[in-house]
Amino acid sequence: MKKLYIILFFGFYGGLFAQDNLLTKEAAISIALENNFGIKIAKNQVEVADNNRSILNSGYLPSLTGVAGANYNELNSNTGYPGQFEADGVTSRADLEINHAESQTYNAGLNLNYTLFDGLGRFYTYKQLKEQYQLTELQARETIENTIVQLFSVYYQVAQLTENANVLKQALEISKDRYIRAEYSFEYGQNTKLDILNAQVDVTNDSISFLNVQQQLVNAKRDLNVVLNQDLNKAYQVDTLVVFTPSIELTDHMALAKQNNVSLLQAEKNLKINEYDIKVGKSGYLPALGLTGSYGWNLNQSAASSFIPGQVIPGSNRDSYNLGLGASLTWNLFDGGSTAVTVKNAKIAYKNQEIVKQQLGVEVERDIQNAKTIYENLLKIYQIQEQNVITNENNFARSKEQFQMGRITSIEFRQAQINLLNAETNKNLAKYDAKLSELQLLQLTGQLLNVNL
């Protein structure tokens, strides 16, 4: 019986824990930054914003267009002169017939247009595009921060389930050992069949609990692989070591939160963009000065013609080259008030953005204070749970000793085992809850990407 349980345990459960490699936190972050779908999209959006802020999209460069054309014409005509006579006054004037009179025209040219001054509209639009690029970078940073928090919420779930599985594995070993001891004791008449049945029930329950947590672990690893965008069934272990940021360092981060929080930085960029909207709108009050230039070539090949019977006037070829330069000044002295309305609305939008920034500042401050309180509370709970594990380990060790000496019942021993199991799983939960709370606090202070996780 004993050999059978040993074979089952190491043959079946041992295979479940055999993992190929360790996925460190640093490696997980690196893979996510490279493969995560959301981060890929954010990087592409930054690339688009970078293209938009280039000199090619600024309006400062001239436009040069080339034009060319060709026309072909074939004329067939018959002109009659009813009632008209030749010089002798007797012979009727013959019809004038023209067949296949071909003519061609060709042209090619270049047109250059350059806006020398447009009321500073493109100047402020160009600055606005640069601010938009920086805003897109901040949005990408926010996406990366959210992805990292999501990554570690799943990563630590895998770590927690891994530790829980180890705890349940140990509990199952203890229950199996107790079952074997109960059988031996029964054979030697030291206990009853009830003790064997109780031990067998506990082995069954611990086996089911172990299988359930193992299934949860497999599912959690698939969730992590989705975040990392890799093979869903990729096998690995995770790092269960958790290091908390020193409180003095967190205090320093909180003091600089308003300068580093990504939401507040985005609000500041939106405010700057709205400020440029006002200036772009005001450019409509100023005149615009433009320069134009053109260079062209024309070729006209006319067909032979005849207006007098018997006389043919040969066709001609005429080509020409022309160069043109010009300047234009336009000043929209009154546009029906649309520019004034645009400027007024831009100013209102700026005021609204100021209000949004103020509101966001209050909310971020509240969120930081709440996150700090939650983190400190969870950290205390974790410390208490650590001490609780030590207490239950001592209690279980004494209970095991008393049980082996026959001074306590199997029910009392099982209760001590369950208390230890609950203490260890509660400690695991408290540890990772506290660490995730710390990550959320670091994100709010704008330091999530600047610290060792």
Short mmCIF file of C-alpha atoms in Angstrom, two decimals:
data_model
loop_
_atom_site.label_atom_id
_atom_site.label_comp_id
_atom_site.label_asym_id
_atom_site.label_seq_id
_atom_site.Cartn_x
_atom_site.Cartn_y
_atom_site.Cartn_z
CA MET A 1 0.00 0.00 0.00
CA LYS A 2 2.75 2.42 0.95
CA LYS A 3 4.71 1.75 -2.25
CA LEU A 4 1.57 2.25 -4.30
CA TYR A 5 1.00 5.76 -2.91
CA ILE A 6 4.62 6.69 -3.44
CA ILE A 7 4.42 5.63 -7.11
CA LEU A 8 1.17 7.52 -7.64
CA PHE A 9 2.46 10.66 -6.03
CA PHE A 10 5.81 10.95 -7.75
CA GLY A 11 4.56 9.59 -11.06
CA PHE A 12 1.48 11.78 -11.39
CA TYR A 13 1.82 14.86 -9.20
CA GLY A 14 5.55 15.11 -9.65
CA GLY A 15 5.02 15.42 -13.41
CA LEU A 16 2.66 18.33 -12.90
CA PHE A 17 5.38 20.36 -11.18
CA ALA A 18 8.11 19.67 -13.72
CA GLN A 19 8.68 23.01 -15.48
CA ASP A 20 11.12 23.87 -18.23
CA ASN A 21 12.33 27.33 -17.24
CA LEU A 22 11.93 30.28 -14.91
CA LEU A 23 10.12 33.36 -16.22
CA THR A 24 11.63 36.24 -14.26
CA LYS A 25 9.85 39.53 -13.76
CA GLU A 26 12.38 41.32 -15.96
CA ALA A 27 11.90 38.77 -18.74
CA ALA A 28 8.12 39.06 -18.49
CA ILE A 29 8.32 42.85 -18.84
CA SER A 30 10.68 42.56 -21.80
CA ILE A 31 8.40 40.07 -23.59
CA ALA A 32 5.33 42.21 -22.92
CA LEU A 33 7.00 45.36 -24.25
CA GLU A 34 7.92 43.49 -27.40
CA ASN A 35 4.82 41.40 -28.05
CA ASN A 36 1.78 42.82 -26.26
CA PHE A 37 -0.95 43.84 -28.74
CA GLY A 38 -1.91 47.05 -26.95
CA ILE A 39 1.70 48.21 -26.72
CA LYS A 40 2.25 47.47 -30.42
CA ILE A 41 -0.74 49.65 -31.31
CA ALA A 42 0.50 52.42 -29.01
CA LYS A 43 3.94 52.35 -30.66
CA ASN A 44 2.33 52.65 -34.10
CA GLN A 45 0.30 55.63 -32.92
CA VAL A 46 3.50 57.31 -31.73
CA GLU A 47 5.03 56.66 -35.15
CA VAL A 48 2.04 58.31 -36.84
CA ALA A 49 2.35 61.33 -34.54
CA ASP A 50 6.06 61.50 -35.35
CA ASN A 51 5.24 61.58 -39.06
CA ASN A 52 2.68 64.32 -38.49
CA ARG A 53 5.18 66.59 -36.72
CA SER A 54 7.79 66.34 -39.50
CA ILE A 55 8.70 69.26 -41.78
CA LEU A 56 6.91 67.44 -44.60
CA ASN A 57 3.59 68.02 -42.83
CA SER A 58 4.32 71.56 -41.62
CA GLY A 59 3.12 73.64 -44.57
CA TYR A 60 6.47 75.41 -44.71
CA LEU A 61 7.60 73.71 -47.91
CA PRO A 62 6.49 74.92 -51.36
CA SER A 63 4.34 72.89 -53.71
CA LEU A 64 5.61 72.03 -57.17
CA THR A 65 3.29 70.53 -59.75
CA GLY A 66 4.00 69.32 -63.23
CA VAL A 67 1.42 69.49 -66.01
CA ALA A 68 1.47 68.10 -69.53
CA GLY A 69 -1.04 67.71 -72.28
CA ALA A 70 -1.50 66.69 -75.90
CA ASN A 71 -4.39 67.24 -78.33
CA TYR A 72 -5.01 65.83 -81.77
CA ASN A 73 -7.58 67.13 -84.28
CA GLU A 74 -8.58 65.90 -87.77
CA LEU A 75 -10.80 68.09 -89.91
CA ASN A 76 -12.98 66.92 -92.83
CA SER A 77 -15.24 69.57 -94.33
CA ASN A 78 -17.12 70.51 -97.49
CA THR A 79 -18.04 74.15 -98.11
CA GLY A 80 -20.64 74.95 -100.80
CA TYR A 81 -21.25 78.36 -102.50
CA PRO A 82 -24.81 78.29 -103.84
CA GLY A 83 -25.61 81.13 -106.22
CA GLN A 84 -21.98 82.16 -106.61
CA PHE A 85 -20.08 82.12 -109.92
CA GLU A 86 -16.54 82.20 -111.07
CA ALA A 87 -14.96 85.32 -112.57
CA ASP A 88 -16.53 84.63 -115.96
CA GLY A 89 -19.94 85.05 -114.42
CA VAL A 90 -21.20 81.82 -116.00
CA THR A 91 -19.47 78.92 -114.20
CA SER A 92 -20.87 78.08 -110.77
CA ARG A 93 -18.32 78.29 -108.00
CA ALA A 94 -17.12 74.81 -107.02
CA ASP A 95 -17.45 73.43 -103.51
CA LEU A 96 -14.39 73.67 -101.26
CA GLU A 97 -13.54 70.26 -99.80
CA ILE A 98 -10.94 69.65 -97.05
CA ASN A 99 -10.05 66.08 -96.11
CA HIS A 100 -7.83 64.77 -93.32
CA ALA A 101 -6.58 68.14 -92.16
CA GLU A 102 -4.61 67.15 -89.04
CA SER A 103 -3.43 69.47 -86.28
CA GLN A 104 -1.68 68.75 -82.95
CA THR A 105 -0.90 70.77 -79.85
CA TYR A 106 1.50 69.79 -77.05
CA ASN A 107 2.25 71.50 -73.75
CA ALA A 108 4.27 70.87 -70.59
CA GLY A 109 5.01 73.02 -67.60
CA LEU A 110 5.92 73.39 -63.93
CA ASN A 111 3.95 75.43 -61.40
CA LEU A 112 5.48 76.52 -58.09
CA ASN A 113 3.43 77.89 -55.19
CA TYR A 114 4.81 79.03 -51.86
CA THR A 115 3.03 80.65 -48.97
CA LEU A 116 5.42 83.21 -47.58
CA PHE A 117 3.16 84.30 -44.71
CA ASP A 118 -0.24 83.03 -43.62
CA GLY A 119 -0.88 85.01 -40.47
CA LEU A 120 1.28 82.63 -38.35
CA GLY A 121 -1.32 79.87 -38.70
CA ARG A 122 1.11 77.20 -39.87
CA PHE A 123 3.68 78.31 -37.28
CA TYR A 124 1.32 77.54 -34.41
CA THR A 125 -0.07 74.46 -36.15
CA TYR A 126 3.47 73.10 -36.42
CA LYS A 127 4.05 73.71 -32.70
CA GLN A 128 0.69 72.08 -32.00
CA LEU A 129 1.73 68.95 -33.90
CA LYS A 130 4.88 68.73 -31.79
CA GLU A 131 2.78 68.94 -28.63
CA GLN A 132 0.45 66.29 -30.08
CA TYR A 133 3.43 64.01 -30.59
CA GLN A 134 4.45 64.41 -26.95
CA LEU A 135 0.85 63.77 -25.90
CA THR A 136 0.83 60.56 -27.95
CA GLU A 137 4.05 59.52 -26.24
CA LEU A 138 2.37 60.05 -22.88
CA GLN A 139 -0.63 58.03 -24.03
CA ALA A 140 1.73 55.24 -25.08
CA ARG A 141 3.40 55.45 -21.69
CA GLU A 142 0.00 55.14 -20.00
CA THR A 143 -0.73 52.07 -22.13
CA ILE A 144 2.60 50.53 -21.11
CA GLU A 145 1.96 51.29 -17.43
CA ASN A 146 -1.52 49.77 -17.56
CA THR A 147 -0.15 46.73 -19.37
CA ILE A 148 2.56 46.24 -16.76
CA VAL A 149 0.01 46.45 -13.95
CA GLN A 150 -2.16 43.96 -15.82
CA LEU A 151 0.88 41.78 -16.44
CA PHE A 152 1.81 41.62 -12.77
CA SER A 153 -1.75 41.10 -11.62
CA VAL A 154 -1.69 37.87 -13.65
CA TYR A 155 1.97 37.12 -12.93
CA TYR A 156 1.37 37.33 -9.18
CA GLN A 157 -1.78 35.27 -9.53
CA VAL A 158 0.37 32.55 -11.08
CA ALA A 159 2.92 32.99 -8.26
CA GLN A 160 0.22 32.81 -5.60
CA LEU A 161 -1.32 29.68 -7.12
CA THR A 162 2.15 28.15 -7.41
CA GLU A 163 2.77 28.68 -3.72
CA ASN A 164 -0.72 27.47 -2.85
CA ALA A 165 -0.10 24.35 -4.94
CA ASN A 166 3.11 23.71 -3.00
CA VAL A 167 1.25 24.15 0.28
CA LEU A 168 -1.47 21.76 -0.82
CA LYS A 169 1.16 19.34 -2.07
CA GLN A 170 2.71 19.29 1.39
CA ALA A 171 -0.73 18.90 2.99
CA LEU A 172 -1.42 15.95 0.70
CA GLU A 173 1.89 14.36 1.65
CA ILE A 174 1.06 14.74 5.32
CA SER A 175 -2.40 13.24 4.82
CA LYS A 176 -0.98 10.32 2.87
CA ASP A 177 1.62 9.68 5.54
CA ARG A 178 -1.13 9.79 8.16
CA TYR A 179 -3.16 7.29 6.13
CA ILE A 180 -0.23 4.90 5.92
CA ARG A 181 0.41 5.25 9.66
CA ALA A 182 -3.28 4.62 10.36
CA GLU A 183 -3.12 1.40 8.35
CA TYR A 184 -0.02 0.20 10.19
CA SER A 185 -1.54 1.12 13.52
CA PHE A 186 -4.72 -0.74 12.65
CA GLU A 187 -2.74 -3.82 11.69
CA TYR A 188 -1.09 -3.74 15.10
CA GLY A 189 -4.38 -3.04 16.85
CA GLN A 190 -3.44 0.45 18.00
CA ASN A 191 -6.47 2.23 16.47
CA THR A 192 -9.80 1.55 14.82
CA LYS A 193 -11.05 1.33 11.25
CA LEU A 194 -12.61 4.78 11.78
CA ASP A 195 -9.15 6.35 11.95
CA ILE A 196 -8.31 4.82 8.58
CA LEU A 197 -11.56 6.07 7.04
CA ASN A 198 -11.00 9.58 8.43
CA ALA A 199 -7.47 9.63 7.01
CA GLN A 200 -8.73 8.35 3.66
CA VAL A 201 -11.38 11.12 3.52
CA ASP A 202 -8.71 13.73 4.23
CA VAL A 203 -6.47 12.30 1.48
CA THR A 204 -9.38 12.50 -0.96
CA ASN A 205 -10.23 16.07 0.01
CA ASP A 206 -6.60 17.19 -0.20
CA SER A 207 -6.21 15.49 -3.60
CA ILE A 208 -9.26 17.29 -4.96
CA SER A 209 -8.04 20.62 -3.57
CA PHE A 210 -4.65 20.04 -5.13
CA LEU A 211 -6.13 19.17 -8.53
CA ASN A 212 -8.37 22.24 -8.43
CA VAL A 213 -5.54 24.63 -7.65
CA GLN A 214 -3.43 22.94 -10.32
CA GLN A 215 -6.14 23.56 -12.89
CA GLN A 216 -6.42 27.19 -11.75
CA LEU A 217 -2.66 27.48 -12.15
CA VAL A 218 -2.78 26.16 -15.73
CA ASN A 219 -5.57 28.65 -16.59
CA ALA A 220 -3.70 31.53 -14.97
CA LYS A 221 -0.59 30.71 -17.02
CA ARG A 222 -2.68 30.83 -20.17
CA ASP A 223 -3.96 34.26 -19.10
CA LEU A 224 -0.37 35.37 -18.62
CA ASN A 225 0.58 34.04 -22.05
CA VAL A 226 -2.22 36.12 -23.56
CA VAL A 227 -0.78 39.27 -22.00
CA LEU A 228 2.69 38.27 -23.23
CA ASN A 229 1.30 37.27 -26.65
CA GLN A 230 3.07 33.93 -26.77
CA ASP A 231 2.14 30.25 -27.03
CA LEU A 232 -0.86 29.70 -24.76
CA ASN A 233 0.48 26.38 -23.51
CA LYS A 234 4.04 27.51 -22.90
CA ALA A 235 5.28 26.00 -19.62
CA TYR A 236 7.38 27.92 -17.10
CA GLN A 237 7.81 28.76 -13.45
CA VAL A 238 7.51 32.27 -12.02
CA ASP A 239 9.50 34.08 -9.38
CA THR A 240 7.68 33.99 -6.05
CA LEU A 241 10.13 36.34 -4.31
CA VAL A 242 8.55 39.72 -3.53
CA VAL A 243 10.58 42.77 -2.48
CA PHE A 244 8.71 45.84 -1.25
CA THR A 245 9.83 49.40 -1.94
CA PRO A 246 11.18 51.17 1.16
CA SER A 247 8.66 53.58 2.69
CA ILE A 248 11.05 56.53 2.52
CA GLU A 249 11.40 56.00 -1.23
CA LEU A 250 7.62 55.88 -1.66
CA THR A 251 7.33 59.14 0.29
CA ASP A 252 9.80 60.81 -2.09
CA HIS A 253 7.84 59.53 -5.10
CA MET A 254 4.57 60.85 -3.68
CA ALA A 255 6.10 64.30 -3.19
CA LEU A 256 6.82 64.49 -6.93
CA ALA A 257 3.59 62.84 -8.08
CA LYS A 258 2.11 65.99 -9.63
CA GLN A 259 5.19 66.37 -11.82
CA ASN A 260 5.28 62.74 -12.93
CA ASN A 261 1.71 61.43 -12.98
CA VAL A 262 0.94 60.50 -16.59
CA SER A 263 -2.69 61.69 -16.44
CA LEU A 264 -1.67 65.13 -15.17
CA LEU A 265 1.06 65.37 -17.81
CA GLN A 266 -1.50 64.57 -20.51
CA ALA A 267 -3.83 67.25 -19.15
CA GLU A 268 -0.96 69.75 -19.34
CA LYS A 269 -0.29 68.82 -22.97
CA ASN A 270 -3.98 69.13 -23.86
CA LEU A 271 -3.96 72.59 -22.29
CA LYS A 272 -0.99 73.59 -24.44
CA ILE A 273 -2.67 72.22 -27.57
CA ASN A 274 -5.82 74.24 -26.80
CA GLU A 275 -3.66 77.34 -26.33
CA TYR A 276 -2.29 76.88 -29.83
CA ASP A 277 -5.86 76.43 -31.11
CA ILE A 278 -6.56 80.01 -30.00
CA LYS A 279 -3.46 81.32 -31.78
CA VAL A 280 -4.25 79.39 -34.95
CA GLY A 281 -7.75 80.85 -34.92
CA LYS A 282 -6.39 84.40 -34.51
CA SER A 283 -4.21 83.95 -37.60
CA GLY A 284 -7.39 84.47 -39.63
CA TYR A 285 -7.26 88.18 -38.72
CA LEU A 286 -3.93 88.66 -40.52
CA PRO A 287 -3.17 88.85 -44.26
CA ALA A 288 -1.56 86.08 -46.31
CA LEU A 289 1.30 86.58 -48.75
CA GLY A 290 2.04 84.02 -51.46
CA LEU A 291 4.55 83.60 -54.26
CA THR A 292 3.94 81.79 -57.55
CA GLY A 293 6.18 80.73 -60.41
CA SER A 294 5.63 78.85 -63.63
CA TYR A 295 7.62 77.61 -66.58
CA GLY A 296 5.98 76.11 -69.65
CA TRP A 297 6.47 74.88 -73.19
CA ASN A 298 3.88 74.76 -75.98
CA LEU A 299 3.98 73.29 -79.48
CA ASN A 300 1.20 73.91 -82.04
CA GLN A 301 1.24 72.02 -85.35
CA SER A 302 -1.53 73.33 -87.62
CA ALA A 303 -2.87 71.56 -90.70
CA ALA A 304 -2.66 72.81 -94.29
CA SER A 305 -5.70 74.83 -95.31
CA SER A 306 -7.30 76.05 -98.51
CA PHE A 307 -9.82 78.86 -98.77
CA ILE A 308 -9.51 79.33 -102.55
CA PRO A 309 -9.99 76.42 -104.95
CA GLY A 310 -6.69 75.25 -106.29
CA GLN A 311 -4.67 77.13 -103.67
CA VAL A 312 -3.33 75.31 -100.58
CA ILE A 313 -1.85 77.20 -97.66
CA PRO A 314 0.69 74.96 -95.94
CA GLY A 315 0.43 74.22 -92.19
CA SER A 316 2.79 75.64 -89.58
CA ASN A 317 4.68 74.55 -86.45
CA ARG A 318 4.88 76.99 -83.57
CA ASP A 319 6.58 76.30 -80.26
CA SER A 320 7.00 78.70 -77.35
CA TYR A 321 8.53 78.85 -73.88
CA ASN A 322 7.23 81.04 -71.09
CA LEU A 323 8.38 81.93 -67.58
CA GLY A 324 6.06 83.57 -65.08
CA LEU A 325 6.60 84.96 -61.60
CA GLY A 326 4.00 86.47 -59.31
CA ALA A 327 3.08 87.49 -55.80
CA SER A 328 -0.30 87.72 -54.16
CA LEU A 329 -1.56 89.40 -51.03
CA THR A 330 -4.92 88.43 -49.60
CA TRP A 331 -6.55 89.88 -46.54
CA ASN A 332 -9.93 88.68 -45.46
CA LEU A 333 -11.17 91.93 -43.97
CA PHE A 334 -14.51 90.43 -42.97
CA ASP A 335 -15.53 86.78 -43.18
CA GLY A 336 -18.97 87.07 -41.71
CA GLY A 337 -17.68 86.59 -38.17
CA SER A 338 -16.56 82.95 -38.48
CA THR A 339 -13.00 83.73 -37.33
CA ALA A 340 -14.28 85.57 -34.27
CA VAL A 341 -16.54 82.65 -33.36
CA THR A 342 -13.66 80.19 -33.84
CA VAL A 343 -11.43 82.18 -31.50
CA LYS A 344 -14.18 82.51 -28.86
CA ASN A 345 -14.90 78.78 -28.92
CA ALA A 346 -11.18 77.99 -28.69
CA LYS A 347 -10.93 80.19 -25.59
CA ILE A 348 -13.90 78.40 -24.00
CA ALA A 349 -12.31 75.02 -24.79
CA TYR A 350 -9.11 76.25 -23.11
CA LYS A 351 -11.04 77.22 -19.97
CA ASN A 352 -12.74 73.84 -19.93
CA GLN A 353 -9.38 72.12 -20.19
CA GLU A 354 -8.15 74.18 -17.25
CA ILE A 355 -11.14 72.96 -15.24
CA VAL A 356 -10.44 69.36 -16.30
CA LYS A 357 -6.84 69.71 -15.18
CA GLN A 358 -7.88 71.11 -11.79
CA GLN A 359 -10.42 68.33 -11.30
CA LEU A 360 -7.90 65.72 -12.35
CA GLY A 361 -5.36 67.11 -9.91
CA VAL A 362 -7.81 66.71 -7.02
CA GLU A 363 -8.76 63.19 -8.12
CA VAL A 364 -5.15 62.09 -8.53
CA GLU A 365 -4.31 63.43 -5.06
CA ARG A 366 -7.26 61.52 -3.64
CA ASP A 367 -6.29 58.34 -5.48
CA ILE A 368 -2.71 58.58 -4.22
CA GLN A 369 -3.81 59.04 -0.62
CA ASN A 370 -6.27 56.15 -0.92
CA ALA A 371 -3.68 53.93 -2.59
CA LYS A 372 -1.15 54.76 0.13
CA THR A 373 -3.64 53.90 2.87
CA ILE A 374 -4.66 50.66 1.17
CA TYR A 375 -1.04 49.68 0.61
CA GLU A 376 -0.03 50.34 4.21
CA ASN A 377 -3.04 48.39 5.46
CA LEU A 378 -2.35 45.41 3.19
CA LEU A 379 1.33 45.48 4.15
CA LYS A 380 0.37 45.28 7.83
CA ILE A 381 -2.02 42.43 7.09
CA TYR A 382 0.78 40.59 5.31
CA GLN A 383 3.10 41.07 8.29
CA ILE A 384 0.39 39.78 10.62
CA GLN A 385 -0.21 36.79 8.35
CA GLU A 386 3.52 36.03 8.34
CA GLN A 387 3.47 35.90 12.12
CA ASN A 388 0.29 33.86 11.99
CA VAL A 389 2.03 31.25 9.82
CA ILE A 390 4.85 30.97 12.35
CA THR A 391 2.32 30.50 15.15
CA ASN A 392 0.43 27.83 13.22
CA GLU A 393 3.65 26.07 12.24
CA ASN A 394 4.59 25.80 15.91
CA ASN A 395 1.08 24.66 16.77
CA PHE A 396 1.10 22.05 14.01
CA ALA A 397 4.53 20.75 15.05
CA ARG A 398 3.35 20.28 18.64
CA SER A 399 0.07 18.75 17.44
CA LYS A 400 1.94 16.33 15.22
CA GLU A 401 4.13 15.32 18.12
CA GLN A 402 1.11 14.88 20.41
CA PHE A 403 -0.75 12.95 17.70
CA GLN A 404 2.11 10.52 17.18
CA MET A 405 2.21 9.97 20.95
CA GLY A 406 -1.54 9.32 20.94
CA ARG A 407 -2.41 12.25 23.18
CA ILE A 408 -4.76 13.98 20.69
CA THR A 409 -7.26 12.59 18.21
CA SER A 410 -6.96 12.57 14.43
CA ILE A 411 -9.69 15.22 14.29
CA GLU A 412 -7.66 17.57 16.46
CA PHE A 413 -4.58 16.89 14.37
CA ARG A 414 -6.52 17.54 11.17
CA GLN A 415 -7.77 20.85 12.56
CA ALA A 416 -4.20 21.96 13.29
CA GLN A 417 -3.27 20.95 9.73
CA ILE A 418 -6.18 22.94 8.26
CA ASN A 419 -5.28 25.96 10.39
CA LEU A 420 -1.74 25.88 9.03
CA LEU A 421 -2.98 25.43 5.48
CA ASN A 422 -5.32 28.41 5.80
CA ALA A 423 -2.61 30.54 7.39
CA GLU A 424 -0.16 29.84 4.57
CA THR A 425 -2.68 30.49 1.78
CA ASN A 426 -3.85 33.68 3.52
CA LYS A 427 -0.24 34.81 3.80
CA ASN A 428 0.29 34.19 0.08
CA LEU A 429 -2.83 36.17 -0.76
CA ALA A 430 -1.81 39.06 1.52
CA LYS A 431 1.71 39.16 0.08
CA TYR A 432 0.64 39.56 -3.53
CA ASP A 433 -2.26 41.87 -2.71
CA ALA A 434 0.17 44.18 -0.95
CA LYS A 435 2.63 44.10 -3.86
CA LEU A 436 -0.08 44.85 -6.43
CA SER A 437 -1.27 47.71 -4.26
CA GLU A 438 2.29 49.04 -4.21
CA LEU A 439 2.46 48.87 -8.02
CA GLN A 440 -0.76 50.86 -8.30
CA LEU A 441 0.67 53.48 -5.94
CA LEU A 442 3.87 53.65 -7.99
CA GLN A 443 1.79 54.10 -11.14
CA LEU A 444 -0.11 57.00 -9.61
CA THR A 445 3.15 58.68 -8.61
CA GLY A 446 4.49 58.24 -12.14
CA GLN A 447 7.39 56.00 -11.06
CA LEU A 448 6.20 52.57 -12.21
CA LEU A 449 8.67 52.49 -15.11
CA ASN A 450 11.56 53.87 -13.06
CA VAL A 451 11.83 51.34 -10.22
CA ASN A 452 12.89 47.73 -9.91
CA LEU A 453 9.78 45.58 -9.65
#
